[in-house]
JSON list of C-alpha atoms in Angstrom, two decimals:
[
{"chain": "A", "resi": 13, "resn": "MET", "atom": "CA", "xyz": [114.90, 112.27, 132.92]},
{"chain": "A", "resi": 14, "resn": "LYS", "atom": "CA", "xyz": [112.26, 111.56, 130.26]},
{"chain": "A", "resi": 15, "resn": "GLN", "atom": "CA", "xyz": [109.52, 109.24, 131.49]},
{"chain": "A", "resi": 16, "resn": "HIS", "atom": "CA", "xyz": [106.48, 110.00, 129.37]},
{"chain": "A", "resi": 17, "resn": "LYS", "atom": "CA", "xyz": [105.00, 108.19, 126.38]},
{"chain": "A", "resi": 18, "resn": "VAL", "atom": "CA", "xyz": [103.30, 109.73, 123.36]},
{"chain": "A", "resi": 19, "resn": "ILE", "atom": "CA", "xyz": [101.36, 108.19, 120.49]},
{"chain": "A", "resi": 20, "resn": "LEU", "atom": "CA", "xyz": [101.38, 109.95, 117.12]},
{"chain": "A", "resi": 21, "resn": "ALA", "atom": "CA", "xyz": [98.42, 109.07, 114.89]},
{"chain": "A", "resi": 22, "resn": "ASP", "atom": "CA", "xyz": [98.46, 110.17, 111.26]},
{"chain": "A", "resi": 23, "resn": "ASN", "atom": "CA", "xyz": [98.11, 108.40, 107.94]},
{"chain": "A", "resi": 24, "resn": "HIS", "atom": "CA", "xyz": [100.66, 110.71, 106.30]},
{"chain": "A", "resi": 25, "resn": "GLN", "atom": "CA", "xyz": [104.14, 109.24, 106.76]},
{"chain": "A", "resi": 26, "resn": "ASN", "atom": "CA", "xyz": [105.93, 112.57, 106.21]},
{"chain": "A", "resi": 27, "resn": "MET", "atom": "CA", "xyz": [103.87, 114.21, 108.94]},
{"chain": "A", "resi": 28, "resn": "LEU", "atom": "CA", "xyz": [104.53, 111.33, 111.34]},
{"chain": "A", "resi": 29, "resn": "ALA", "atom": "CA", "xyz": [108.26, 111.52, 110.69]},
{"chain": "A", "resi": 30, "resn": "GLY", "atom": "CA", "xyz": [108.31, 115.27, 111.34]},
{"chain": "A", "resi": 31, "resn": "GLU", "atom": "CA", "xyz": [106.29, 114.98, 114.53]},
{"chain": "A", "resi": 32, "resn": "ARG", "atom": "CA", "xyz": [108.51, 112.17, 115.77]},
{"chain": "A", "resi": 33, "resn": "THR", "atom": "CA", "xyz": [111.66, 114.20, 115.12]},
{"chain": "A", "resi": 34, "resn": "LEU", "atom": "CA", "xyz": [110.23, 117.07, 117.16]},
{"chain": "A", "resi": 35, "resn": "LEU", "atom": "CA", "xyz": [109.02, 114.96, 120.08]},
{"chain": "A", "resi": 36, "resn": "GLU", "atom": "CA", "xyz": [111.47, 112.10, 120.52]},
{"chain": "A", "resi": 37, "resn": "SER", "atom": "CA", "xyz": [113.90, 114.23, 122.52]},
{"chain": "A", "resi": 38, "resn": "MET", "atom": "CA", "xyz": [111.11, 115.16, 124.96]},
{"chain": "A", "resi": 39, "resn": "PHE", "atom": "CA", "xyz": [109.53, 111.75, 125.58]},
{"chain": "A", "resi": 40, "resn": "GLU", "atom": "CA", "xyz": [110.85, 108.41, 126.77]},
{"chain": "A", "resi": 41, "resn": "ALA", "atom": "CA", "xyz": [108.98, 106.65, 123.97]},
{"chain": "A", "resi": 42, "resn": "VAL", "atom": "CA", "xyz": [107.26, 107.86, 120.81]},
{"chain": "A", "resi": 43, "resn": "PHE", "atom": "CA", "xyz": [104.91, 105.41, 119.08]},
{"chain": "A", "resi": 44, "resn": "MET", "atom": "CA", "xyz": [103.43, 105.93, 115.62]},
{"chain": "A", "resi": 45, "resn": "VAL", "atom": "CA", "xyz": [100.18, 104.58, 114.18]},
{"chain": "A", "resi": 46, "resn": "ALA", "atom": "CA", "xyz": [98.34, 105.25, 110.94]},
{"chain": "A", "resi": 47, "resn": "ASP", "atom": "CA", "xyz": [94.69, 104.39, 111.63]},
{"chain": "A", "resi": 48, "resn": "GLU", "atom": "CA", "xyz": [91.98, 104.38, 114.27]},
{"chain": "A", "resi": 49, "resn": "ALA", "atom": "CA", "xyz": [92.18, 100.68, 115.11]},
{"chain": "A", "resi": 50, "resn": "SER", "atom": "CA", "xyz": [95.93, 100.86, 115.70]},
{"chain": "A", "resi": 51, "resn": "LEU", "atom": "CA", "xyz": [95.51, 104.02, 117.77]},
{"chain": "A", "resi": 52, "resn": "MET", "atom": "CA", "xyz": [92.89, 102.49, 120.04]},
{"chain": "A", "resi": 53, "resn": "GLU", "atom": "CA", "xyz": [94.93, 99.31, 120.48]},
{"chain": "A", "resi": 54, "resn": "ALA", "atom": "CA", "xyz": [98.15, 101.22, 121.22]},
{"chain": "A", "resi": 55, "resn": "ALA", "atom": "CA", "xyz": [96.41, 103.56, 123.68]},
{"chain": "A", "resi": 56, "resn": "GLU", "atom": "CA", "xyz": [94.96, 100.60, 125.57]},
{"chain": "A", "resi": 57, "resn": "LYS", "atom": "CA", "xyz": [98.27, 98.72, 125.74]},
{"chain": "A", "resi": 58, "resn": "LEU", "atom": "CA", "xyz": [100.64, 101.64, 126.33]},
{"chain": "A", "resi": 59, "resn": "SER", "atom": "CA", "xyz": [98.62, 104.05, 128.52]},
{"chain": "A", "resi": 60, "resn": "PRO", "atom": "CA", "xyz": [100.30, 107.08, 126.93]},
{"chain": "A", "resi": 61, "resn": "ASP", "atom": "CA", "xyz": [100.57, 110.47, 128.59]},
{"chain": "A", "resi": 62, "resn": "LEU", "atom": "CA", "xyz": [99.69, 112.22, 125.33]},
{"chain": "A", "resi": 63, "resn": "ILE", "atom": "CA", "xyz": [98.13, 111.44, 121.97]},
{"chain": "A", "resi": 64, "resn": "VAL", "atom": "CA", "xyz": [98.79, 113.68, 118.98]},
{"chain": "A", "resi": 65, "resn": "ALA", "atom": "CA", "xyz": [96.28, 112.80, 116.25]},
{"chain": "A", "resi": 66, "resn": "ASP", "atom": "CA", "xyz": [95.29, 114.03, 112.83]},
{"chain": "A", "resi": 67, "resn": "LEU", "atom": "CA", "xyz": [91.66, 115.16, 112.84]},
{"chain": "A", "resi": 68, "resn": "SER", "atom": "CA", "xyz": [91.17, 113.46, 109.47]},
{"chain": "A", "resi": 69, "resn": "LEU", "atom": "CA", "xyz": [92.55, 110.10, 110.66]},
{"chain": "A", "resi": 70, "resn": "PRO", "atom": "CA", "xyz": [90.63, 107.33, 108.91]},
{"chain": "A", "resi": 71, "resn": "VAL", "atom": "CA", "xyz": [88.04, 105.99, 111.34]},
{"chain": "A", "resi": 72, "resn": "THR", "atom": "CA", "xyz": [85.90, 102.88, 111.27]},
{"chain": "A", "resi": 73, "resn": "ARG", "atom": "CA", "xyz": [83.54, 102.96, 114.25]},
{"chain": "A", "resi": 74, "resn": "GLU", "atom": "CA", "xyz": [82.72, 106.54, 115.10]},
{"chain": "A", "resi": 75, "resn": "ILE", "atom": "CA", "xyz": [82.85, 109.62, 112.91]},
{"chain": "A", "resi": 76, "resn": "ASN", "atom": "CA", "xyz": [84.80, 111.60, 115.51]},
{"chain": "A", "resi": 77, "resn": "ILE", "atom": "CA", "xyz": [88.03, 110.06, 116.82]},
{"chain": "A", "resi": 78, "resn": "VAL", "atom": "CA", "xyz": [88.22, 112.64, 119.62]},
{"chain": "A", "resi": 79, "resn": "ARG", "atom": "CA", "xyz": [84.86, 111.55, 121.03]},
{"chain": "A", "resi": 80, "resn": "ARG", "atom": "CA", "xyz": [85.88, 107.90, 120.90]},
{"chain": "A", "resi": 81, "resn": "LEU", "atom": "CA", "xyz": [89.23, 108.53, 122.61]},
{"chain": "A", "resi": 82, "resn": "LYS", "atom": "CA", "xyz": [87.71, 110.65, 125.39]},
{"chain": "A", "resi": 83, "resn": "LYS", "atom": "CA", "xyz": [85.03, 108.02, 126.01]},
{"chain": "A", "resi": 84, "resn": "ALA", "atom": "CA", "xyz": [87.55, 105.16, 126.19]},
{"chain": "A", "resi": 85, "resn": "PHE", "atom": "CA", "xyz": [90.30, 107.11, 128.01]},
{"chain": "A", "resi": 86, "resn": "PRO", "atom": "CA", "xyz": [88.71, 110.01, 129.92]},
{"chain": "A", "resi": 87, "resn": "GLY", "atom": "CA", "xyz": [91.94, 111.30, 131.42]},
{"chain": "A", "resi": 88, "resn": "ILE", "atom": "CA", "xyz": [94.00, 111.25, 128.24]},
{"chain": "A", "resi": 89, "resn": "LYS", "atom": "CA", "xyz": [95.63, 114.45, 126.98]},
{"chain": "A", "resi": 90, "resn": "LEU", "atom": "CA", "xyz": [95.01, 115.09, 123.29]},
{"chain": "A", "resi": 91, "resn": "ILE", "atom": "CA", "xyz": [96.49, 117.38, 120.71]},
{"chain": "A", "resi": 92, "resn": "ILE", "atom": "CA", "xyz": [94.49, 117.39, 117.48]},
{"chain": "A", "resi": 93, "resn": "LEU", "atom": "CA", "xyz": [96.15, 118.52, 114.26]},
{"chain": "A", "resi": 94, "resn": "SER", "atom": "CA", "xyz": [94.45, 119.38, 110.99]},
{"chain": "A", "resi": 95, "resn": "VAL", "atom": "CA", "xyz": [95.54, 120.58, 107.59]},
{"chain": "A", "resi": 96, "resn": "MET", "atom": "CA", "xyz": [91.97, 120.83, 106.26]},
{"chain": "A", "resi": 97, "resn": "MET", "atom": "CA", "xyz": [91.63, 123.91, 104.12]},
{"chain": "A", "resi": 98, "resn": "ARG", "atom": "CA", "xyz": [87.95, 123.82, 103.19]},
{"chain": "A", "resi": 99, "resn": "HIS", "atom": "CA", "xyz": [86.01, 126.01, 105.56]},
{"chain": "A", "resi": 100, "resn": "GLY", "atom": "CA", "xyz": [82.96, 123.78, 105.87]},
{"chain": "A", "resi": 101, "resn": "SER", "atom": "CA", "xyz": [84.50, 120.38, 106.54]},
{"chain": "A", "resi": 102, "resn": "GLY", "atom": "CA", "xyz": [87.43, 121.57, 108.63]},
{"chain": "A", "resi": 103, "resn": "ALA", "atom": "CA", "xyz": [85.37, 123.92, 110.77]},
{"chain": "A", "resi": 104, "resn": "ASN", "atom": "CA", "xyz": [82.63, 121.33, 111.33]},
{"chain": "A", "resi": 105, "resn": "ALA", "atom": "CA", "xyz": [85.12, 118.59, 112.24]},
{"chain": "A", "resi": 106, "resn": "LEU", "atom": "CA", "xyz": [86.95, 120.90, 114.63]},
{"chain": "A", "resi": 107, "resn": "TRP", "atom": "CA", "xyz": [83.67, 122.00, 116.24]},
{"chain": "A", "resi": 108, "resn": "GLN", "atom": "CA", "xyz": [82.65, 118.36, 116.74]},
{"chain": "A", "resi": 109, "resn": "ALA", "atom": "CA", "xyz": [86.07, 117.59, 118.26]},
{"chain": "A", "resi": 110, "resn": "LEU", "atom": "CA", "xyz": [85.76, 120.49, 120.69]},
{"chain": "A", "resi": 111, "resn": "ARG", "atom": "CA", "xyz": [82.23, 119.48, 121.66]},
{"chain": "A", "resi": 112, "resn": "ALA", "atom": "CA", "xyz": [83.51, 115.95, 122.40]},
{"chain": "A", "resi": 113, "resn": "LEU", "atom": "CA", "xyz": [85.97, 117.38, 124.90]},
{"chain": "A", "resi": 114, "resn": "SER", "atom": "CA", "xyz": [83.33, 119.11, 126.97]}
]
């Protein structure tokens, strides 16, 4: 029996729809948000088991959404996705995300 909740955070509707299709058979509830504020609010209200977020999700308070999530919800499981193709920005953002996890 499915009993877990997941939040999908991406500002690309096609990506959200694809992720939801893949995950809705595995989770009791799949919630979708498109920005940092909505993600933080949903995580606080829903206490999800997993957050799947786009690394380039528009943020307002902190440059690195991973750092903010881990600070606010230390036990949360995260999967970070990225389609960044430029070596510099994608590699730097991923490095910062990984550093936030340690």
